[in-house]
XYZ file of C-alpha atoms in Angstrom:
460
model
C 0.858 -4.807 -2.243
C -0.937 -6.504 -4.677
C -4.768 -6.275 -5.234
C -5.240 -9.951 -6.588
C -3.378 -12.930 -6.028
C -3.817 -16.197 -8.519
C -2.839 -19.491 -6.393
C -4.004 -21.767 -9.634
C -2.035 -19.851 -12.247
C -5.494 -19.249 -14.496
C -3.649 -15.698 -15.346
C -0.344 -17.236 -16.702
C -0.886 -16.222 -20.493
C -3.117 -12.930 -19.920
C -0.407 -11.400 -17.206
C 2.314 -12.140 -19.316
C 0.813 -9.762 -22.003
C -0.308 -7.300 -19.361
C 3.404 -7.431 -18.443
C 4.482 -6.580 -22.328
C 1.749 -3.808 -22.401
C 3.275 -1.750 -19.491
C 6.481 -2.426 -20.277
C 7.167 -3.828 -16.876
C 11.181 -4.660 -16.489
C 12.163 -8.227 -17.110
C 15.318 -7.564 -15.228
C 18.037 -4.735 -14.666
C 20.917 -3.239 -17.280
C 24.278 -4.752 -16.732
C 26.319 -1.962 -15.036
C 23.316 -1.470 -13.018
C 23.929 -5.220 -11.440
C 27.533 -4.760 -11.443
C 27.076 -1.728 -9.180
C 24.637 -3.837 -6.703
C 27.332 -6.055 -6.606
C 29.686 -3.813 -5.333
C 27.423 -1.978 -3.218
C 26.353 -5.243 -1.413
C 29.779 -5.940 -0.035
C 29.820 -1.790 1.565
C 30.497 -2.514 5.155
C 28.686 -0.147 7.804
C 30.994 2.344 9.257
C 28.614 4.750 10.910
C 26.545 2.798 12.965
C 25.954 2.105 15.976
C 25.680 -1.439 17.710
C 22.351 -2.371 18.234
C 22.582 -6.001 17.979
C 21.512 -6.513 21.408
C 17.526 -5.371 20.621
C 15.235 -7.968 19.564
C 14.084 -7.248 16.297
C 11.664 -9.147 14.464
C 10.286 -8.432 10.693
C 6.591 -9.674 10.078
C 5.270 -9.835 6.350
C 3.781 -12.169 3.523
C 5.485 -15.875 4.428
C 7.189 -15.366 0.651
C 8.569 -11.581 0.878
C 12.017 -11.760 1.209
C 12.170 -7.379 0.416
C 11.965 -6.604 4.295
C 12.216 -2.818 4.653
C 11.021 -3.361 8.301
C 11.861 -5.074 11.530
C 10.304 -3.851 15.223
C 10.706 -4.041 18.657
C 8.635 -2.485 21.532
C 9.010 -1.845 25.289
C 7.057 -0.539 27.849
C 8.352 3.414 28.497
C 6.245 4.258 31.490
C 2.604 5.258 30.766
C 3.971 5.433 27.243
C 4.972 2.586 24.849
C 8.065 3.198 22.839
C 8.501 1.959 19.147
C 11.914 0.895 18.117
C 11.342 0.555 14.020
C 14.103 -0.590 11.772
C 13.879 0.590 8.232
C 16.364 -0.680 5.649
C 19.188 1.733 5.409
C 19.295 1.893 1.434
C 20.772 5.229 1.777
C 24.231 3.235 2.530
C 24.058 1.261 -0.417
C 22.776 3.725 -3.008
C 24.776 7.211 -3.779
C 22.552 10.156 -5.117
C 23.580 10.182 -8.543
C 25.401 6.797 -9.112
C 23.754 3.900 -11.367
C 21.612 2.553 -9.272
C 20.213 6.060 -8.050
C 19.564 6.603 -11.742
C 17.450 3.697 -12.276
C 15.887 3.744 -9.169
C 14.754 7.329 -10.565
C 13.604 5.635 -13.343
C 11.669 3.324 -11.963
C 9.980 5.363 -8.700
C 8.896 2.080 -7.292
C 8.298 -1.724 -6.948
C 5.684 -2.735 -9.626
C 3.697 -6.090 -8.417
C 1.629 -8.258 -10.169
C 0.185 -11.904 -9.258
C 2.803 -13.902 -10.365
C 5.879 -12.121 -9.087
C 6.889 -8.725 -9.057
C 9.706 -5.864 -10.990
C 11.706 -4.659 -8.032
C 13.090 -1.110 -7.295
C 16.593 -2.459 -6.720
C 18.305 -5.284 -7.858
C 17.947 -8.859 -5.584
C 21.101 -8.708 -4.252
C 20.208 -5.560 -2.787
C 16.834 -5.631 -2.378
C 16.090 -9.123 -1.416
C 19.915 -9.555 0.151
C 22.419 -7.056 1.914
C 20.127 -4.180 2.456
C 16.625 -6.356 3.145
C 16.473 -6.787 7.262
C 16.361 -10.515 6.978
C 17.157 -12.613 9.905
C 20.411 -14.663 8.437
C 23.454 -11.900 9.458
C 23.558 -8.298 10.866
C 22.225 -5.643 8.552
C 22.699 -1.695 8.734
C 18.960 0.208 9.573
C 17.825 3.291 10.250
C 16.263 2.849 13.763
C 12.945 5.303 14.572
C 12.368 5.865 18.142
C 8.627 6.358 18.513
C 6.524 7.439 21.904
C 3.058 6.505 21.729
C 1.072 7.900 24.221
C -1.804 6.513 26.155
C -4.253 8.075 23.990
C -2.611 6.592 20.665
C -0.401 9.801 19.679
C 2.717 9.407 18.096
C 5.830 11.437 18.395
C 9.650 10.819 16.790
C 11.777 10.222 20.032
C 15.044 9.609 17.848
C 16.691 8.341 15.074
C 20.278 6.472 14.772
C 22.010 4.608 11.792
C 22.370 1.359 13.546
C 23.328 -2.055 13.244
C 20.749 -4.851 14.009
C 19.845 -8.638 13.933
C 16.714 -9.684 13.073
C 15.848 -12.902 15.652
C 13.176 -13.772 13.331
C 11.005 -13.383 9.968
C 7.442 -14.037 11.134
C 4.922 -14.689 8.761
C 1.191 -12.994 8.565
C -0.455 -16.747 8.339
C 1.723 -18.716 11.054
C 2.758 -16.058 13.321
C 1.776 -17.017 16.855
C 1.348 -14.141 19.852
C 4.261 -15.443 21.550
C 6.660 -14.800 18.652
C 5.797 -11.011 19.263
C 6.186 -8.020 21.203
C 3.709 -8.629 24.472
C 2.921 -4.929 24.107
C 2.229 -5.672 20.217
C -1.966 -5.792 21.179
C -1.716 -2.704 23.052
C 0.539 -0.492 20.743
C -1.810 -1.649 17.670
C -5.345 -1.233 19.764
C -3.887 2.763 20.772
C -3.013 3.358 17.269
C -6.477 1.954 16.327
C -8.553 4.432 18.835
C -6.750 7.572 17.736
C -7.880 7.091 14.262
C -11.188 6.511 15.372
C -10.993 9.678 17.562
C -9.738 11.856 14.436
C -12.249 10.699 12.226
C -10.011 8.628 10.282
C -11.464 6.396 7.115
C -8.127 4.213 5.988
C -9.084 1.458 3.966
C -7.494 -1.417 3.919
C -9.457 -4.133 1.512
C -8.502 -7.831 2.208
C -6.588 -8.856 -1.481
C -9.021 -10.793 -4.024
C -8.185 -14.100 -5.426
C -9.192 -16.370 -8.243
C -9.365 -19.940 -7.195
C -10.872 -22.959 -9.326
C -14.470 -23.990 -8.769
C -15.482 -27.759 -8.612
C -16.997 -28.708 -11.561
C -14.481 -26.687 -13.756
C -14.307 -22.785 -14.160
C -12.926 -20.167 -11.867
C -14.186 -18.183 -8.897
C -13.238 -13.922 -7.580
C -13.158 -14.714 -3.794
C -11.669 -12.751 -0.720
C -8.574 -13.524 1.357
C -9.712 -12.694 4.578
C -7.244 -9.855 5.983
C -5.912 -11.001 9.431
C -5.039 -9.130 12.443
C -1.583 -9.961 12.380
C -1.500 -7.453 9.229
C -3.595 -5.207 10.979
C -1.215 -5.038 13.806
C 2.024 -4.370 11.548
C -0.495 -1.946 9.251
C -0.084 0.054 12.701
C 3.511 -0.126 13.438
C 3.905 1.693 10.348
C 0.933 3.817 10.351
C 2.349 5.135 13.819
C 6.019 5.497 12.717
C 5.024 7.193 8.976
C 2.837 9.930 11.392
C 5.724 10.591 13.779
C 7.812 11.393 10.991
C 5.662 13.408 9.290
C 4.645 15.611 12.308
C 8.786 16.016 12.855
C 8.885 17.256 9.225
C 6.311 19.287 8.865
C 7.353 21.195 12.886
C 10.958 21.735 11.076
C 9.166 23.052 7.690
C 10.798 20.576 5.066
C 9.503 17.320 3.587
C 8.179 15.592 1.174
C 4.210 14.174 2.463
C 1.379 11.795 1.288
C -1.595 14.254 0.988
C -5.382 13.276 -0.119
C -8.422 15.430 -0.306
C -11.744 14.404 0.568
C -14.085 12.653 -1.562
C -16.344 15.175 -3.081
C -20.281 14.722 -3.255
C -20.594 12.266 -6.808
C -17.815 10.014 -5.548
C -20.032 9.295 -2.272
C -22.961 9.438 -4.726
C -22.190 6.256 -6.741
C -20.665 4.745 -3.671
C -24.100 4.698 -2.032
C -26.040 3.363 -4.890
C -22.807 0.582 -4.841
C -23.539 0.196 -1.211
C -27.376 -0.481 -2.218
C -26.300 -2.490 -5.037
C -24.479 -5.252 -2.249
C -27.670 -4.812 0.331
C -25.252 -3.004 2.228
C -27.342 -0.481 5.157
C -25.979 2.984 4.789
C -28.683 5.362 6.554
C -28.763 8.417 4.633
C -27.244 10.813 7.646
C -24.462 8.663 7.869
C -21.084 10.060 6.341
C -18.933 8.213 4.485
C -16.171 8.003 7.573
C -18.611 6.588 9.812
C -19.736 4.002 6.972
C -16.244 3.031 6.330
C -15.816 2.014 10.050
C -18.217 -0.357 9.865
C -16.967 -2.093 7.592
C -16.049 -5.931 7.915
C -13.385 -7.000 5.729
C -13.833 -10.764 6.704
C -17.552 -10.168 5.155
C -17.530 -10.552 1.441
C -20.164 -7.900 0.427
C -18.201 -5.644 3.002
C -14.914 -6.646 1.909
C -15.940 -5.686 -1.859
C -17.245 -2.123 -0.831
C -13.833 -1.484 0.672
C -12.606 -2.497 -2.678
C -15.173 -0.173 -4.378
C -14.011 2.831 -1.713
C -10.255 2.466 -2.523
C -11.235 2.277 -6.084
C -13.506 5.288 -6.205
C -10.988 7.835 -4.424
C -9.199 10.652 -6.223
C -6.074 8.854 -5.105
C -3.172 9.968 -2.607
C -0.065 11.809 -3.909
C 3.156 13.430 -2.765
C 3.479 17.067 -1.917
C 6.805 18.651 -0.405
C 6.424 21.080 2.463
C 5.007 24.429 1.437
C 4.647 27.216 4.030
C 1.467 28.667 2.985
C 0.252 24.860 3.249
C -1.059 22.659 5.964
C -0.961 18.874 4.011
C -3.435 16.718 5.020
C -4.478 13.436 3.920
C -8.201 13.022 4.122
C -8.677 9.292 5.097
C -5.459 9.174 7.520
C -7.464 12.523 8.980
C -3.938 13.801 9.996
C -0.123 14.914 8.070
C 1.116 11.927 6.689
C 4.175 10.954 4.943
C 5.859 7.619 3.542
C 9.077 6.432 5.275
C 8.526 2.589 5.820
C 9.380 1.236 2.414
C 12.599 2.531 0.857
C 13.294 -0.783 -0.725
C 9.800 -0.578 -2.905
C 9.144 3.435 -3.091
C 12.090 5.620 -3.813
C 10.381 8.203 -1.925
C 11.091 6.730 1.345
C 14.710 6.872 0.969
C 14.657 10.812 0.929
C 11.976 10.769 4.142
C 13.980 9.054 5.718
C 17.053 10.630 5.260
C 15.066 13.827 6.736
C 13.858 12.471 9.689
C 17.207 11.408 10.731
C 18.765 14.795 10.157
C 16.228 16.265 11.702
C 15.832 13.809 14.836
C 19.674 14.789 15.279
C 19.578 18.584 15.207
C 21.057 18.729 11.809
C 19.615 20.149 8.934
C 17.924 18.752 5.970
C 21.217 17.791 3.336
C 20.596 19.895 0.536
C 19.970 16.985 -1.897
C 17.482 15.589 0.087
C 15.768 18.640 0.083
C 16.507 19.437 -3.346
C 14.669 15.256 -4.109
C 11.727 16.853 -2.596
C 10.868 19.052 -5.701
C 12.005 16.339 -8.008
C 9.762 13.260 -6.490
C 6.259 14.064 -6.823
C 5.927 13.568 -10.621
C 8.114 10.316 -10.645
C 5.664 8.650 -7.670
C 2.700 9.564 -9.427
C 4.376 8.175 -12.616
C 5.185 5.116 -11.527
C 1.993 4.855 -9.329
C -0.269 5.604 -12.324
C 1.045 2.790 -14.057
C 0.713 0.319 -10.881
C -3.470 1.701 -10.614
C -3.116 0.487 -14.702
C -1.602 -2.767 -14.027
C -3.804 -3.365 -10.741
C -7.166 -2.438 -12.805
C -5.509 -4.421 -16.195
C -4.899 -7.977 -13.385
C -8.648 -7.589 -12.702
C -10.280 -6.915 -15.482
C -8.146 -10.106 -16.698
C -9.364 -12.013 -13.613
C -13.526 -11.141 -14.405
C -12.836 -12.349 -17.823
C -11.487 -15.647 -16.812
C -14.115 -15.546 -14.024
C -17.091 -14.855 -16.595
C -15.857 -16.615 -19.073
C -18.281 -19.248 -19.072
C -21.456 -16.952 -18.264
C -21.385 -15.368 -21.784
C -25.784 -15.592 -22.359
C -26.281 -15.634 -18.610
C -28.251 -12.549 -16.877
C -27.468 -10.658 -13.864
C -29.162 -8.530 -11.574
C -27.089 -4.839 -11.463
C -27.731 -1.367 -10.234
C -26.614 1.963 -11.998
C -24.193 3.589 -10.231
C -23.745 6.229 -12.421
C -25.392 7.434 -15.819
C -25.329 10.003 -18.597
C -27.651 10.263 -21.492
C -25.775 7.108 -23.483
C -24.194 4.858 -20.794
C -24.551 3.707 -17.644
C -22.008 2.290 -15.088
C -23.551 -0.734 -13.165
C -22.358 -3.133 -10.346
C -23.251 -6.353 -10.751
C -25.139 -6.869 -6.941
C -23.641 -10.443 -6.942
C -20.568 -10.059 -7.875
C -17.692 -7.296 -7.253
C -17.751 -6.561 -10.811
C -18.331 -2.875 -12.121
C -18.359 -1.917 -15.348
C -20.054 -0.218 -18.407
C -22.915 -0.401 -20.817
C -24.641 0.995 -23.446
C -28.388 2.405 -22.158
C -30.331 5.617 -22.114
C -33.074 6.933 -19.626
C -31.373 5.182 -16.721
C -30.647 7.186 -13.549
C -28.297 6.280 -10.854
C -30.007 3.537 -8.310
C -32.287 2.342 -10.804
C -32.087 -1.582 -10.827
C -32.003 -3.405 -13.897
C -30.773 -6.771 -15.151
C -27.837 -7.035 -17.541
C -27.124 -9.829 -19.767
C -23.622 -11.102 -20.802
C -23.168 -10.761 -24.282
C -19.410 -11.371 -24.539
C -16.225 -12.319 -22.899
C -12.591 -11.175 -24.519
C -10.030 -12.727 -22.364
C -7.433 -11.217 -24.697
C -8.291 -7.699 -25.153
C -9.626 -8.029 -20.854
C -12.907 -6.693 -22.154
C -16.705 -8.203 -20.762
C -19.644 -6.647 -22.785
C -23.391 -6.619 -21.240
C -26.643 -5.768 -22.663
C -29.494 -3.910 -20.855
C -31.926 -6.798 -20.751
């Protein structure tokens, strides 16, 4: 979730201002936790007993909001997908306290040094979070994944299940999981490759001290166990989506392609790292060979995710296919109801629908109402997310002010330029004329303002 993590504290004083600045919540109103409270102690009265399946959740060693816990079985030639997604629906009424701030809200905001959650603790973090320590009620997704990696909703039940354990990215050993877990993942894997797919997933940056004093932007290599559960949910969020859009309702995740100046300055970027991208190459084909345990590749994902128009939410029109560009299929979000409100409503659907019932109308009627709130609270997560790093170059650069760097112009107009630094996964702005994009120049730092998150570099 987040896109820069700060083991040494060096952010403390610059992300508590960033936290004043975008007014993230400090905590939650008063009837708001009084309602949690009473929420919490709701016992499940329409689901089924499921406490025999062997759930287990697998996250960040820390998390403690599980939306998710999985368990997988051979099915035939097939491999079936049970996935347990926090039933927040039982907790949360539409229109009662908590549905009202969870409106106002839209989503879990995270920064390095903790994070603003959708729901209060004792809901989020407690009674509805699928943590091992006591039954919990779940919505359980049946999905069928075929041989050749597709996906299709085979059921949905309210259920109640046990968790036998919360696995952690970093310690989690194969035996812990699923022995089809390899096999599910490597399907999901080759059908995206098949459809042309270009998901990026960038490993999270980090500033760690350097010896000698100073700080350091480094990457935390992404591991396969987060690969792995990336495809649980990647497979599940599809199924769903393809069930919704066959029964024309829904609320989906849609993204366009990148049009020809995005993959423009991403090229000069890419020549900028020393990164080969032959000129008939698309952009698709250059994001799959990407290496995210490489740093120079690992900071060109960055740059990808960072140059794209950005996904949003679009319910189900009929005169409208939705399509999300770098998932190269219909997608929708139903994983996370404890961090995006969306989810709740998705997944609401799908079970309706996965029973023969219809849509309830206000589900359907959240549909309409959802798209502007996501890309509200979204908007200010990108803010926050580009505020944390532009915090983390100045405390990085801070004691560089006077040095010179090598750059190349990514883009230009007749006043500015925007450069990449070709050493470091730093892009920004300067003041220049007559530069075109590509051109390589060398920048020199003229100033570093770890309060106003600002770095200033003169054409040398």
């Amino acid at each position: 979730m987040k896109a820069l993590v700060d083991p040494d504290h060096a952010l403390a004083a610059g992300l508590a201002a960033i936290r004043t600045e975008f007014q993230v919540p400090t905590g939650f109103p008063e009837d708001v936790l009084a309602a949690a409270e009473l929420a919490a102690r709701r016992a499940p009265t329409e689901h089924v007993d499921r406490l025999d399946l062997p759930f287990v959740t697998l996250d960040p060693a820390t998390s403690t909001d599980l939306d998710q816990a999985f368990c997988i079985e051979a099915s035939g030639k097939d491999l079936l997908l049970r996935y347990a997604i926090a039933d927040v629906a039982w907790f949360v009424e539409a229109g009662d306290v908590l549905d009202a701030e969870a409106w106002r809200r839209g989503e879990t905001l995270y920064l390095p040094d903790g994070k603003a959650g959708l729901y209060p603790p004792i809901l989020g973090e407690h009674a509805a979070s699928l943590l091992p320590d006591g039954p919990r009620p779940a919505i359980v997704f049946a999905v069928r994944v075929a041989p050749d990696g597709g996906v299709k909703l085979d059921g949905a039940e309210r259920a109640i299940i046990r968790s036998r354990a919360k696995l952690a990215y970093d310690g989690v050993r194969a035996s812990d999981l699923p022995p089809q877990m390899d096999e599910l993942a490597q399907r999901i894997g080759e059908a995206e490759r098949r459809r042309g797919a270009s998901r990026v997933d960038p490993p999270e940056q980090q500033v760690e001290a350097v010896p000698g004093g100073g700080f350091a932007l480094s990457f935390r290599p992404r591991l396969v166990s987060e690969d792995h559960n990336a495809a649980l949910s990647l497979a599940t969020n599809l199924a769903v989506a393809d069930a919704m859009l066959a029964h024309r309702t829904g609320l989906f995740r849609v993204m366009p392609e990148p049009d020809t100046g995005t993959v423009t300055r991403l090229r000069a970027t890419a020549a900028a790292m020393s990164i080969a991208w032959p000129a008939e190459m698309s952009l698709q084909t250059f994001e799959q060979a990407l290496h995210a345990e490489k740093p120079a590749d690992a900071a060109m994902m960055l740059a990808i995710r960072r140059a794209g128009s950005g996904a949003s939410y679009e319910p189900y029109r009929s005169d409208t296919k939705p399509w999300h560009a770098a998932m190269g299929a219909t997608y929708a979000h139903a994983t996370a109801p404890l961090r995006r409100l969306a989810d709740r409503y998705v997944v609401m659907a799908a079970l309706a629908i996965a029973n023969g019932r219809d849509v309830p109308d206000p589900v359907a009627a959240a549909f309409e109402k959802l798209p502007p709130v996501m890309a509200r609270s979204g908007a200010r997560q990108g803010q926050i997310d580009r505020a944390v790093l532009d915090l983390a170059e100045t405390v990085m650069l801070g004691g560089d002010v006077g040095k010179t760097f090598p750059a190349i112009v990514v883009e230009a107009d007749p006043r500015h330029a925007r450069i990449q630094l070709r050493d470091l996964p730093v892009l920004t702005r300067i003041a220049a004329e007559s530069l075109t994009s590509g051109d390589r120049i060398d920048v020199r730092l003229v100033a570093v303002d770890g309060a106003q998150r600002k770095i200033d570099f003169d054409l040398v």
